[in-house]
Coordinates of C-alpha atoms in Angstrom, one line a residue:
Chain A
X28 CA 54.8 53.9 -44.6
X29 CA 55.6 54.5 -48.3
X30 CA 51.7 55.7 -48.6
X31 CA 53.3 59.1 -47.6
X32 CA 54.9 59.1 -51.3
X33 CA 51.3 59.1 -53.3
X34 CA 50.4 62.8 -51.2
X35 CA 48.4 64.6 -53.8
X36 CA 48.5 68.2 -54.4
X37 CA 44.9 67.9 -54.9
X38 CA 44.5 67.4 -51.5
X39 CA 45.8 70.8 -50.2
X40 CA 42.9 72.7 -51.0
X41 CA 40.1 70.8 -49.2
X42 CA 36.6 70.5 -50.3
X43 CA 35.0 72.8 -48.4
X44 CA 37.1 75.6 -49.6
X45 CA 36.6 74.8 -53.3
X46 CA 33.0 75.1 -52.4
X47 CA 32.8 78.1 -51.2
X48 CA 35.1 79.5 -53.9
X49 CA 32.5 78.2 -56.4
X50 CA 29.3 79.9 -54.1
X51 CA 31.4 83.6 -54.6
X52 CA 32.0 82.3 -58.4
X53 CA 28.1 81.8 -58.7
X54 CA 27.8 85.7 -57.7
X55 CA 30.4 86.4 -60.4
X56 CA 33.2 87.5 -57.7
X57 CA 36.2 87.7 -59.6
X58 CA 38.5 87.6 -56.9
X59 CA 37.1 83.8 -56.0
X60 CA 37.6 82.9 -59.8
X61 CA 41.3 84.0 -59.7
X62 CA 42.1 82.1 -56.8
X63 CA 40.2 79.0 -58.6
X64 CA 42.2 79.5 -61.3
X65 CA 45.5 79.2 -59.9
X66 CA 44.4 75.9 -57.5
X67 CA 42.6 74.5 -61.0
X68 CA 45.1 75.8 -63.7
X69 CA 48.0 73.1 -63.8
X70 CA 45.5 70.2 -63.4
X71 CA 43.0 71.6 -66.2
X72 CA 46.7 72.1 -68.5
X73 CA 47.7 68.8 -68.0
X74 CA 44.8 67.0 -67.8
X75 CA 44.1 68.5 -71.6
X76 CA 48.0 68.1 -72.6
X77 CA 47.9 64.5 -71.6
X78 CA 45.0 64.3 -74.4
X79 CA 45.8 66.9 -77.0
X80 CA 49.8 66.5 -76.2
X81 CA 50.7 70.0 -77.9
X82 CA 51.6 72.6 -75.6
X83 CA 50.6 75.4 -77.6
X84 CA 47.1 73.8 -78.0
X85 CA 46.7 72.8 -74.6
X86 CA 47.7 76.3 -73.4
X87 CA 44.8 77.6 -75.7
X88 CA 42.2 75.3 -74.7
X89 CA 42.7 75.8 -70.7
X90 CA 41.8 79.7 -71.5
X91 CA 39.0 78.3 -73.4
X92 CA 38.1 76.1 -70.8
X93 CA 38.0 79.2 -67.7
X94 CA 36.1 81.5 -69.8
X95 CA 33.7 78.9 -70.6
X96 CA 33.5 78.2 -67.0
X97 CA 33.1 81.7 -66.2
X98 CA 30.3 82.5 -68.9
X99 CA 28.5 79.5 -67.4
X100 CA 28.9 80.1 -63.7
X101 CA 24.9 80.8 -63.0
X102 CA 24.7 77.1 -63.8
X103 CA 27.8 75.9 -61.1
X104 CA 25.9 73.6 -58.6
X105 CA 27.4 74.2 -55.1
X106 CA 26.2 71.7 -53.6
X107 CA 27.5 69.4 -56.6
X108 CA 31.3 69.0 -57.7
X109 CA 31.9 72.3 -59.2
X110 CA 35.2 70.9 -60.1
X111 CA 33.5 68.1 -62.2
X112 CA 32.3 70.4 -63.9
X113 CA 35.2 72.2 -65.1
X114 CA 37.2 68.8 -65.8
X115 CA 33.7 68.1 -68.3
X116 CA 34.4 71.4 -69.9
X117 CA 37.8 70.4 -70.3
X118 CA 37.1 67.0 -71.6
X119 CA 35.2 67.8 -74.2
X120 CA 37.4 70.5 -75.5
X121 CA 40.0 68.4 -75.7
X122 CA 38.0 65.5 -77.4
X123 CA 36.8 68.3 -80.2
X124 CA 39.9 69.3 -80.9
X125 CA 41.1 65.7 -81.3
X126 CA 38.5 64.5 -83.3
X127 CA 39.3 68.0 -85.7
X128 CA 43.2 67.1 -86.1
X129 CA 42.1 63.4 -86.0
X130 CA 45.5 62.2 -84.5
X131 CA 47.6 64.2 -81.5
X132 CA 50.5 65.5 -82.6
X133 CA 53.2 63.3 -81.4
X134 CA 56.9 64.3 -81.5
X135 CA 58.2 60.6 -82.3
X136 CA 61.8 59.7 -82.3
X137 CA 62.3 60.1 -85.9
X138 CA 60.5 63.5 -86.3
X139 CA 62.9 64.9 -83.0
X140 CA 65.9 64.7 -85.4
X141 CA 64.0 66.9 -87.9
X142 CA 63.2 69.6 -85.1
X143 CA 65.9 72.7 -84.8
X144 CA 67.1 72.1 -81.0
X145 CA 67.2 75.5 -79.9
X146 CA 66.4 76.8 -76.9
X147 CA 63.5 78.8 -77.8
X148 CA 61.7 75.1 -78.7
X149 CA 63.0 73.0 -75.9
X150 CA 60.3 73.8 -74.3
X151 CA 58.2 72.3 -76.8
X152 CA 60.0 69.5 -77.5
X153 CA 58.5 66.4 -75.4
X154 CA 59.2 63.1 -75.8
X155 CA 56.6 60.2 -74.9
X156 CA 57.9 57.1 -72.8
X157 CA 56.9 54.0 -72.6
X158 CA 54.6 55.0 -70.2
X159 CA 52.6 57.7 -71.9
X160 CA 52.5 55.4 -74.9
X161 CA 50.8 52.7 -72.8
X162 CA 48.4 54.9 -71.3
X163 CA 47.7 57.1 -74.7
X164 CA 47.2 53.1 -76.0
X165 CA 44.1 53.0 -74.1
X166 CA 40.5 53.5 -75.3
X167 CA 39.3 57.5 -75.4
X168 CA 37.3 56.7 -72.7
X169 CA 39.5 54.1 -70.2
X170 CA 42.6 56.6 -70.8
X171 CA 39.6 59.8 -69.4
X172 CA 38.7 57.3 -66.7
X173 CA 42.5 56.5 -65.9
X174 CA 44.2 59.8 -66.1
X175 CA 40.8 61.9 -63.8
X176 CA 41.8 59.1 -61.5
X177 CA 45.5 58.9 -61.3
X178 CA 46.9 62.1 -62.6
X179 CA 44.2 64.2 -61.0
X180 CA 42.6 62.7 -58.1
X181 CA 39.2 62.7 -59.0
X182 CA 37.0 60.7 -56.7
X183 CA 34.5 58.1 -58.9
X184 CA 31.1 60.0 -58.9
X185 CA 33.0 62.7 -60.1
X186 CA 34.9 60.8 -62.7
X187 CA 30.9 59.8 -64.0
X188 CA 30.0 63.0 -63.7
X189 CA 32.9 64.8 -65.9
X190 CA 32.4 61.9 -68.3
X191 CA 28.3 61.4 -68.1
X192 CA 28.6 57.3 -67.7
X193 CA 27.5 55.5 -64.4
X194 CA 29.9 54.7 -61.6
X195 CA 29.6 51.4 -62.6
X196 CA 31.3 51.8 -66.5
X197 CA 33.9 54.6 -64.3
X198 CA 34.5 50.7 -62.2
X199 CA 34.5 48.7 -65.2
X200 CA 37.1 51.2 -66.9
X201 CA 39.3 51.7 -64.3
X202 CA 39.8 47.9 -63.8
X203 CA 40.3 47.6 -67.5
X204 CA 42.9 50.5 -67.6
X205 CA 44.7 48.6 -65.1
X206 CA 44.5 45.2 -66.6
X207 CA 45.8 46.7 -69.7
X208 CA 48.6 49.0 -68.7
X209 CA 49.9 46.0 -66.4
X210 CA 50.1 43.6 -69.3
X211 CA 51.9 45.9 -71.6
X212 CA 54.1 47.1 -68.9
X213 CA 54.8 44.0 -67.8
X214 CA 58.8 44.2 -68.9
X215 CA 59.3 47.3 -66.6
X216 CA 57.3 46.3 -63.6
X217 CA 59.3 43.3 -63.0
Chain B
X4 CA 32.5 45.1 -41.5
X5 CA 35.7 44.0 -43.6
X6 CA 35.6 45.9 -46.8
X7 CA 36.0 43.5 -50.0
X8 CA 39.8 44.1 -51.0
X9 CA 39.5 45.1 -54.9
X10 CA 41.7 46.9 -57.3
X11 CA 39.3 50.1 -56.4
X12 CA 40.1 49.3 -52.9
X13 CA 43.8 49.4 -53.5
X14 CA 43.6 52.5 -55.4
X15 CA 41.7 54.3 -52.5
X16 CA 44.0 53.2 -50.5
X17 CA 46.9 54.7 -53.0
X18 CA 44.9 58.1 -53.3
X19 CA 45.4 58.6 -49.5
X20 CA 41.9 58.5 -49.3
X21 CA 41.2 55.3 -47.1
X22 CA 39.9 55.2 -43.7
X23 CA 41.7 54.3 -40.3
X24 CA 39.5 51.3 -40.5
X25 CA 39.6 50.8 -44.0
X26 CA 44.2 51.2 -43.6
X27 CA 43.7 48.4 -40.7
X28 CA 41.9 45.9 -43.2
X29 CA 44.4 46.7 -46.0
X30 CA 47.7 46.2 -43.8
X31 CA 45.6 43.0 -42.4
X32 CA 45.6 42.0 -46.0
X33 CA 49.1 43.0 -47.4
X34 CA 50.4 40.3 -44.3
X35 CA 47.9 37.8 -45.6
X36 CA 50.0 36.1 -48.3
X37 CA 53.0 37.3 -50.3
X38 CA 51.1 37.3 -53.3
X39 CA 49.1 40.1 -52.2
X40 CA 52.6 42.1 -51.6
X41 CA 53.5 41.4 -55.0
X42 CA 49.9 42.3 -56.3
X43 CA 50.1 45.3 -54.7
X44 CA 54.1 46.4 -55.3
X45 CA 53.3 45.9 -59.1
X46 CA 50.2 48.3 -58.5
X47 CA 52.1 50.6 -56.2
X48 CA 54.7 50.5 -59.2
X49 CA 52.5 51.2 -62.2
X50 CA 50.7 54.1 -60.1
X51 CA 54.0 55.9 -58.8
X52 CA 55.8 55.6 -62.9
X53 CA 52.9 56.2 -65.1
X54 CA 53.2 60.0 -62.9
X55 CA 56.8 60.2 -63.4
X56 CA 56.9 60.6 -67.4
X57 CA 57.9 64.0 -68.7
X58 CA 55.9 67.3 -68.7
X59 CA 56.2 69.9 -70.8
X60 CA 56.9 73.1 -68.2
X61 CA 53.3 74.8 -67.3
X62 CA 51.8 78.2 -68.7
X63 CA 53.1 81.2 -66.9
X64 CA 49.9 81.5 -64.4
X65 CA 49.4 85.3 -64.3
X66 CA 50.2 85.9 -67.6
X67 CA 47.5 83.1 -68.1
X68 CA 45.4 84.7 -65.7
X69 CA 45.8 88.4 -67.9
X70 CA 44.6 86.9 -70.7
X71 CA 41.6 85.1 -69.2
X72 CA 40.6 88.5 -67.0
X73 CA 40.7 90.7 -70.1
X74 CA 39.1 88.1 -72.4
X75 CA 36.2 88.1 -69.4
X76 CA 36.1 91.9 -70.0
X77 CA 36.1 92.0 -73.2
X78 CA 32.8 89.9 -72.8
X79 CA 31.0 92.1 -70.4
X80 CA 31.8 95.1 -71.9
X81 CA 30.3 94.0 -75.3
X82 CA 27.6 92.5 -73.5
X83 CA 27.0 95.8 -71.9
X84 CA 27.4 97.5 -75.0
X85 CA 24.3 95.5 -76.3
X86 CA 21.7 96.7 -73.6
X87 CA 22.8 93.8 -70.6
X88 CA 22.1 91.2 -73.4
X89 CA 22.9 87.7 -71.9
X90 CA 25.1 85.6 -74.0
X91 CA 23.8 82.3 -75.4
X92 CA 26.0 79.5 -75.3
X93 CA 24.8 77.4 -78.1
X94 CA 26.1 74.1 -75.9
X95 CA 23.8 74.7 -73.3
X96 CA 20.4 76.1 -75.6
X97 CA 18.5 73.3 -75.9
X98 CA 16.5 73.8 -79.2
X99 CA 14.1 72.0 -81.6
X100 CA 16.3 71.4 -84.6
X101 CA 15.6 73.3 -87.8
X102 CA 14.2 70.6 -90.2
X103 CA 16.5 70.8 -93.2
X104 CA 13.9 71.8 -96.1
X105 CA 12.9 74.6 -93.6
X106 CA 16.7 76.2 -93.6
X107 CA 17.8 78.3 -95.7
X108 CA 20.0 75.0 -97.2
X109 CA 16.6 73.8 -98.0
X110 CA 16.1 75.1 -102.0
X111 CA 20.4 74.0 -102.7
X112 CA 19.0 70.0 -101.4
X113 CA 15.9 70.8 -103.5
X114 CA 17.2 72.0 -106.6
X115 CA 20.3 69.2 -106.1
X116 CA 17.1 66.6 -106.1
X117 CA 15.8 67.9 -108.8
X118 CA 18.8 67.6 -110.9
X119 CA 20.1 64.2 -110.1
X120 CA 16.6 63.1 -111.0
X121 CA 16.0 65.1 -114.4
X122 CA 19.6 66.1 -115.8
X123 CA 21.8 63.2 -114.2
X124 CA 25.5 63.8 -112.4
X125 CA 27.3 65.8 -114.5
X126 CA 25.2 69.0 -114.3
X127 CA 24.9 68.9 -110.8
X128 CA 28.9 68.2 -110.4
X129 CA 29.3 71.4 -112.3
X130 CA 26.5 73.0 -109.9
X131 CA 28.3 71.9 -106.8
X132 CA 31.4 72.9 -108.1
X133 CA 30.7 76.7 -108.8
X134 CA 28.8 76.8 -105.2
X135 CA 32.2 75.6 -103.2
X136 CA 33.0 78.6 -101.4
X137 CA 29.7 78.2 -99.0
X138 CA 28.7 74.6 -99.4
X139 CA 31.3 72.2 -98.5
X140 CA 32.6 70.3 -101.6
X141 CA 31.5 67.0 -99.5
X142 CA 28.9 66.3 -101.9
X143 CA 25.3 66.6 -100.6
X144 CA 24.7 63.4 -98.6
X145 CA 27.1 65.4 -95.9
X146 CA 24.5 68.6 -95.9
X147 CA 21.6 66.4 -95.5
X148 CA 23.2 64.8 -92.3
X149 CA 23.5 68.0 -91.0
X150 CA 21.4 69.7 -88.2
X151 CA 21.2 72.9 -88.5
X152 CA 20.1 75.8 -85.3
X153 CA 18.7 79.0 -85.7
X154 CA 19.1 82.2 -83.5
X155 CA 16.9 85.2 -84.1
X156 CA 16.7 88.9 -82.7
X157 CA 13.8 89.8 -83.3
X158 CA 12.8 93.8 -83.9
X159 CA 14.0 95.7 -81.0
X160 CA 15.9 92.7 -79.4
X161 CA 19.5 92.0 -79.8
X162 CA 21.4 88.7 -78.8
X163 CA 25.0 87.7 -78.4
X164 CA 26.0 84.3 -79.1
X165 CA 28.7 81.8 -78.0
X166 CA 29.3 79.1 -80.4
X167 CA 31.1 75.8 -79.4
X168 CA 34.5 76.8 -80.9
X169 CA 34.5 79.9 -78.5
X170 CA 33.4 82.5 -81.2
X171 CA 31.1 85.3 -80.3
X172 CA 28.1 86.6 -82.5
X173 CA 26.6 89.4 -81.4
X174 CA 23.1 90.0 -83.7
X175 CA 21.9 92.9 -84.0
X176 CA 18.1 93.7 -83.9
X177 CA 15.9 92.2 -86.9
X178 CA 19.1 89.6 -87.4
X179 CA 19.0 86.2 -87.9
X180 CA 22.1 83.3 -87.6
X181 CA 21.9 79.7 -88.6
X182 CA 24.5 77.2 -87.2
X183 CA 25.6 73.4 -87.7
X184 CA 24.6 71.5 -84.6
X185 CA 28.5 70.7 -85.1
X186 CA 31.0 72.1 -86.8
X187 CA 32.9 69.8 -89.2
X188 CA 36.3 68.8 -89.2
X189 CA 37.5 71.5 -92.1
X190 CA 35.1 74.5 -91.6
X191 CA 33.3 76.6 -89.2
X192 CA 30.1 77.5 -91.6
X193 CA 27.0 79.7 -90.1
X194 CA 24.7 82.1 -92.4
X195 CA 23.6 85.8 -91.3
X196 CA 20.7 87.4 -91.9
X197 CA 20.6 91.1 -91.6
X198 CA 23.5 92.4 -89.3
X199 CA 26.2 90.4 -87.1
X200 CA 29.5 91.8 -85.3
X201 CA 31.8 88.4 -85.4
X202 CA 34.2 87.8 -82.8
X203 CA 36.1 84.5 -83.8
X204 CA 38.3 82.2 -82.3
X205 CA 41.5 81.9 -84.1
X206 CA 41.5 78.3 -85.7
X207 CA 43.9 77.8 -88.4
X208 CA 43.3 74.5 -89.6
X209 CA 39.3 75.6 -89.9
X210 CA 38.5 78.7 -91.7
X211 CA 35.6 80.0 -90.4
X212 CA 32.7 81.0 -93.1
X213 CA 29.8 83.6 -92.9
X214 CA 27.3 83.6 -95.6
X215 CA 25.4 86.6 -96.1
X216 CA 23.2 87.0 -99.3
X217 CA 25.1 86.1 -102.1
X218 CA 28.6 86.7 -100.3
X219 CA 30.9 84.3 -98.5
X220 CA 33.0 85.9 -96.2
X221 CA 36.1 83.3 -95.1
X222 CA 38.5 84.3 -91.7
X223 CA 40.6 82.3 -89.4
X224 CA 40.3 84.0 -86.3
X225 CA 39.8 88.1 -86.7
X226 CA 36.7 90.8 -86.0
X227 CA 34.2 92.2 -88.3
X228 CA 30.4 93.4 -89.1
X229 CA 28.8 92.4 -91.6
X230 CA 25.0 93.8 -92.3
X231 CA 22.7 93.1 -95.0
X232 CA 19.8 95.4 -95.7
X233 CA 17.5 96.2 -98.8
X234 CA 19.9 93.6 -101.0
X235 CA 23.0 95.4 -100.1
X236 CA 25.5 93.7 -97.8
X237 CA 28.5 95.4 -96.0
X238 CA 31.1 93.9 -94.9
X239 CA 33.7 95.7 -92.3
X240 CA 36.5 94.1 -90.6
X241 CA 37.9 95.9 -87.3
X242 CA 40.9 93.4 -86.9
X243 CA 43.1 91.0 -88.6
X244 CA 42.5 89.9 -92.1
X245 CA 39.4 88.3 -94.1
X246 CA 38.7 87.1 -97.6
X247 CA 35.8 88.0 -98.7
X248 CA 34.0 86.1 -102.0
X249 CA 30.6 86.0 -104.3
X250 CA 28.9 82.6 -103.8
X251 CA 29.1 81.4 -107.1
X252 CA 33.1 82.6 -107.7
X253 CA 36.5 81.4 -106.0
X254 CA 38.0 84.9 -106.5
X255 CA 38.5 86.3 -103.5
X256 CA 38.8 90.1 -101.9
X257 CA 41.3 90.4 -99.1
X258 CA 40.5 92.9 -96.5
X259 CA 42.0 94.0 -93.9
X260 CA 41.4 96.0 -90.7
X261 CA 39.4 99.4 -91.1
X262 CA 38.4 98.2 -94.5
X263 CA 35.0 97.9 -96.0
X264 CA 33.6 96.7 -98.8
X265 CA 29.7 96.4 -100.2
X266 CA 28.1 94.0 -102.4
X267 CA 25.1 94.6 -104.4
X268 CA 23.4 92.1 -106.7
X269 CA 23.7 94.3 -109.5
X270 CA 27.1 95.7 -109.2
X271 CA 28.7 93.2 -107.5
X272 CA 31.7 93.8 -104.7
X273 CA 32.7 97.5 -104.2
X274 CA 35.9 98.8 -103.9
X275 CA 37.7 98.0 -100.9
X276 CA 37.1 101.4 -98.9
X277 CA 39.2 102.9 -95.3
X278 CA 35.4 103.3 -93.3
X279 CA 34.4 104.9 -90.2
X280 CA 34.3 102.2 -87.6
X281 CA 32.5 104.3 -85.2
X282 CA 30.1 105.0 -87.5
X283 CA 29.3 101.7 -88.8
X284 CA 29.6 100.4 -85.5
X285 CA 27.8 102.6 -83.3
X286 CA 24.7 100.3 -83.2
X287 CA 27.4 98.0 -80.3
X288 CA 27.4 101.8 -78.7
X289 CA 23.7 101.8 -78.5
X290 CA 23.7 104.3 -80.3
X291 CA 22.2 105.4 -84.0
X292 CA 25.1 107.0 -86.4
X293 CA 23.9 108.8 -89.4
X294 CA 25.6 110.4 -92.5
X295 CA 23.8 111.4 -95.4
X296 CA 21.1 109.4 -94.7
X297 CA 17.3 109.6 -95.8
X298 CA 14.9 109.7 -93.5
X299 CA 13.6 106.7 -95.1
X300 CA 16.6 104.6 -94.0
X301 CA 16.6 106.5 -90.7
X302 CA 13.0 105.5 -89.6
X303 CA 13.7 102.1 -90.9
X304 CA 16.6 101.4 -88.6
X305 CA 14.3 103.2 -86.0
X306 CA 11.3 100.7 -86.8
X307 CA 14.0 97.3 -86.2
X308 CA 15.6 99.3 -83.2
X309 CA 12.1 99.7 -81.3
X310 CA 9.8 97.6 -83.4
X311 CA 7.4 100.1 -84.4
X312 CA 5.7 100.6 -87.8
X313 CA 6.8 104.0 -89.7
X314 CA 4.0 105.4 -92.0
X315 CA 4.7 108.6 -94.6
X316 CA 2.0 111.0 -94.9
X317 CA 3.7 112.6 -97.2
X318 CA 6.3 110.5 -99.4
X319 CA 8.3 113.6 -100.1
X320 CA 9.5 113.5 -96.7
X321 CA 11.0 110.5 -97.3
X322 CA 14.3 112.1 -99.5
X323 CA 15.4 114.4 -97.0
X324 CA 18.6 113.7 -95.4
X325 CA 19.7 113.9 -92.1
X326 CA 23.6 113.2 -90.6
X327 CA 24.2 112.8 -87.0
X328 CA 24.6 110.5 -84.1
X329 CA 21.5 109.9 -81.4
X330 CA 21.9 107.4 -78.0
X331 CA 19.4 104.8 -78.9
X332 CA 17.8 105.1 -75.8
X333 CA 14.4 107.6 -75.9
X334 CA 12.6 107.4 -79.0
X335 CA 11.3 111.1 -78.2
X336 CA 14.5 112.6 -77.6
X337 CA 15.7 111.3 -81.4
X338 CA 11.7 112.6 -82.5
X339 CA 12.3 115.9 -81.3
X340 CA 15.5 116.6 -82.6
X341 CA 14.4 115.1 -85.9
X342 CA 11.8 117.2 -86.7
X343 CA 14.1 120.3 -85.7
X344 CA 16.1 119.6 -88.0
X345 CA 13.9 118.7 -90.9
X346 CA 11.0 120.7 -90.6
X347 CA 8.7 117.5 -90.2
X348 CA 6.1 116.1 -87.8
X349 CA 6.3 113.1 -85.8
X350 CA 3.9 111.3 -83.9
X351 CA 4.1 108.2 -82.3
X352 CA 0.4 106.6 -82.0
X353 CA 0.6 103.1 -80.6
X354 CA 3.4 101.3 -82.1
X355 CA 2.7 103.3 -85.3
X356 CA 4.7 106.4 -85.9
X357 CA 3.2 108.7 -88.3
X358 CA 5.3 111.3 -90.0
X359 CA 4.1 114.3 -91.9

């Protein structure tokens, strides 16, 4: 069954322990913050880089996005999804700091010539497919929907809650998302 | 019960997250018609490619971690430093907004009123135009949009902040800050009364502004105190680089770390000085840290510190001048070693303290 192909990473730490990680957290236990951090880290980078799409920013705003966390972490609802609530965190970073540069930074084709290729900025150096251009095409808030959905395996409640709409508009989004990606897409899915 | 066989279904199903029975009903489906096969190999498509697009490599996780632990520290320590005091996030106090005419903006929207009215645009261009340093240059109709916050410490209470862009304040007692709701897309602008430690978040793009009296004091991501007593405003930086300006002039000072610098209406900006950042910071210590001071400006800090009234018998006292450092934490203790010292009686009756 080709279902084996779709595992999710997300899915290796199970739900139980991330709540009891965030119970410790609530007391302020350090230890149970680091070990969120490491589980939480690469989703909470790349859920910001798919937004913000500059690394250095992105790296900024996940630090910004743990303290904040951490500051807050008398308000972490166990028996709600903690992790929601670092995703909304996240979000709305990320949104802020778009809304500030008004425009992501995107390294186009034409501006890659311009950039020194080095190996110091290879690393910085990221070039958008077709794919990432169809998705970043999407609404602000159908791309949120989309990438909590596909990239980081957020279940639908917790997509309403990170975003503060009804499961309903998370439905109504999702299908739109789809709609949309598929039409434009349509030359490479054939 | 068969489930209904949606896109949201399909997706559940590609998130690994269906049930046996729910996998049944789909596989049921997928051998219903080849159009559901192609329905769902165009999904199945879409879902795996849209992941396989190019990453940039992630943040090295510990040293990610180092920097989040010791910013963490950094934050209780200070906190500690400041008597336990909790840290407001601004994002989650929920306040009643200051009406505008009630801020401190409020006589720049009157006096901009009046002059549209009475003088017409070109006086009030010209009025704008020496005030750019603190108000924005977007005209007024942007600073009437504006909702503006207000945090006070009250006498002998001090608060730390957290503004949305990350930024700490940390007031000291008697100290006032006034915030934007938002911050715009150009500047980071808040106004201090009485004394602040600023911790900022480095953003280039938006220069972060503290006015203070009649001084604008302009950073981009850096630590410094500025206090503001009796008309006299000081301003110390304890990292990086600031520029520091008069309201109504685009000259700047530049300053930089272990630098001070005072303003007085009168005389205007001092010299930039090297200062004592122990001494001028010893109120984050808890502590009092006096040189040459009067007596006068000693029991005033001691009034703020424990909110007590301070009466002179004898107005002579008030001259003599007293240099030391005291913990700020028993208001006998610092009595008994003042009048030591100075030859002077103190009494605390009530919240009054009587010295003669």
């Amino acid at each position: 069954m080709f279902i084996v192909l779709f595992y999710n990473a997300m899915i290796a730490i199970t739900n139980e322990n991330l709540q009891s990680l965030l119970t410790r957290i609530k007391q302020k236990d350090e230890e149970a913050f680091k070990e969120f951090f490491f589980i939480m880290q690469p989703h909470i980078f790349y859920y910001i880089f798919r937004f913000v799409y500059n690394r250095t920013i992105a790296e900024d705003l996940t630090q910004e996005t743990f303290i904040k966390f951490w500051l807050n972490a008398d308000k972490i609802d166990p028996s709600k999804s903690g992790k929601a609530y670092l995703y909304k965190i996240a979000h709305n970073l990320s949104i802020n700091s778009l809304k500030r540069k008004s425009g992501a930074e995107y390294v186009s084709d034409e501006h890659l010539n311009t950039i020194p290729m080095n190996e110091a900025s290879i690393d910085f150096i990221f070039m958008e497919d077709e794919y990432q251009k169809a998705v970043n095409s999407l609404p602000e808030r159908c791309r949120a929907v989309f990438t909590l959905c596909r990239f980081d395996g957020l279940e639908y409640a917790e997509i309403a809650e990170v975003l503060g709409i009804s499961l309903q508009t998370v439905k109504n989004q999702m299908s739109k998302a789809l709609a949309v990606l598929r039409k434009r897409l349509q030359n490479f899915l054939n | 019960m068969t489930p209904i066989i949606d896109t949201h279904f399909l997706i559940k199903i590609l998130q690994n997250k269906a049930s046996t029975a729910e996998m049944q009903s789909f596989e049921k489906w997928l051998n219903d018609s080849d159009a559901n096969k192609e329905e769902f190999g165009t999904l199945v498509l879409l879902w795996k490619k849209v992941a396989d697009s190019p990453l940039p490599p992630l943040p090295d996780q510990n040293l990610q971690w180092g920097k989040i632990y010791s910013r963490m520290h950094q934050i209780a320590e200070e906190a500690n430093l400041t008597h336990s005091v909790p840290v407001i996030d601004i994002n989650s106090v929920k306040q009643k907004p200051v009406a505008n005419n009630a801020s401190e903006y409020g006589w720049i929207l009157k006096v901009a009123a009046v002059l549209i009215v009475a003088v017409a645009i070109p006086l009030f261009f010209l009025l704008t135009k020496q005030k750019s340093p603190v108000t924005n240059t977007h005209t007024t109709a942007k600073v009437k949009t504006e909702t503006y916050y207000t945090i006070t410490a009250g006498k002998g209470e001090r608060k730390t902040i957290l503004l949305g862009d990350g930024s700490l304040v940390y007031l000291n007692v008697d100290s006032k800050l006034i915030y934007p709701e938002k911050f715009t897309d150009s500047t980071r602008e808040v106004e201090l009364f009485g004394e602040g430690y600023f911790s900022i978040t480095r953003d280039v793009n938006r220069p972060f502004k503290v006015t203070c009296s009649n001084t604008v004091t302009v950073v981009k991501g850096t630590e410094f105190n500025i206090k503001s007593r009796h008309d006299l405003v000081r301003i110390l930086i304890t990292k990086g680089n600031v520029e520091t300006f008069q309201v109504d002039s685009d000259r700047g000072i530049k300053l930089k770390k272990g630098e001070m610098i005072t303003f007085d209406e009168k005389a205007g900006f001092s010299k930039p000085i090297k200062a004592n950042i122990d001494h001028y910071l010893a109120w984050r210590q808890g502590k009092f840290s006096f040189s040459h001071t009067s007596l006068q400006d000693v029991m005033d800090e001691i009034s703020r510190f424990y909110n007590v009234d301070v009466e002179f018998r004898n107005p002579s006292e008030k001259s003599k001048i007293i240099t030391g450092v005291f913990d700020a934490d028993s208001l006998e203790h610092i009595f008994s070693i003042i009048s030591l010292t100075l030859d002077v009686k103190i009494n605390l009756e009530g919240s009054k303290v009587i010295v003669q």
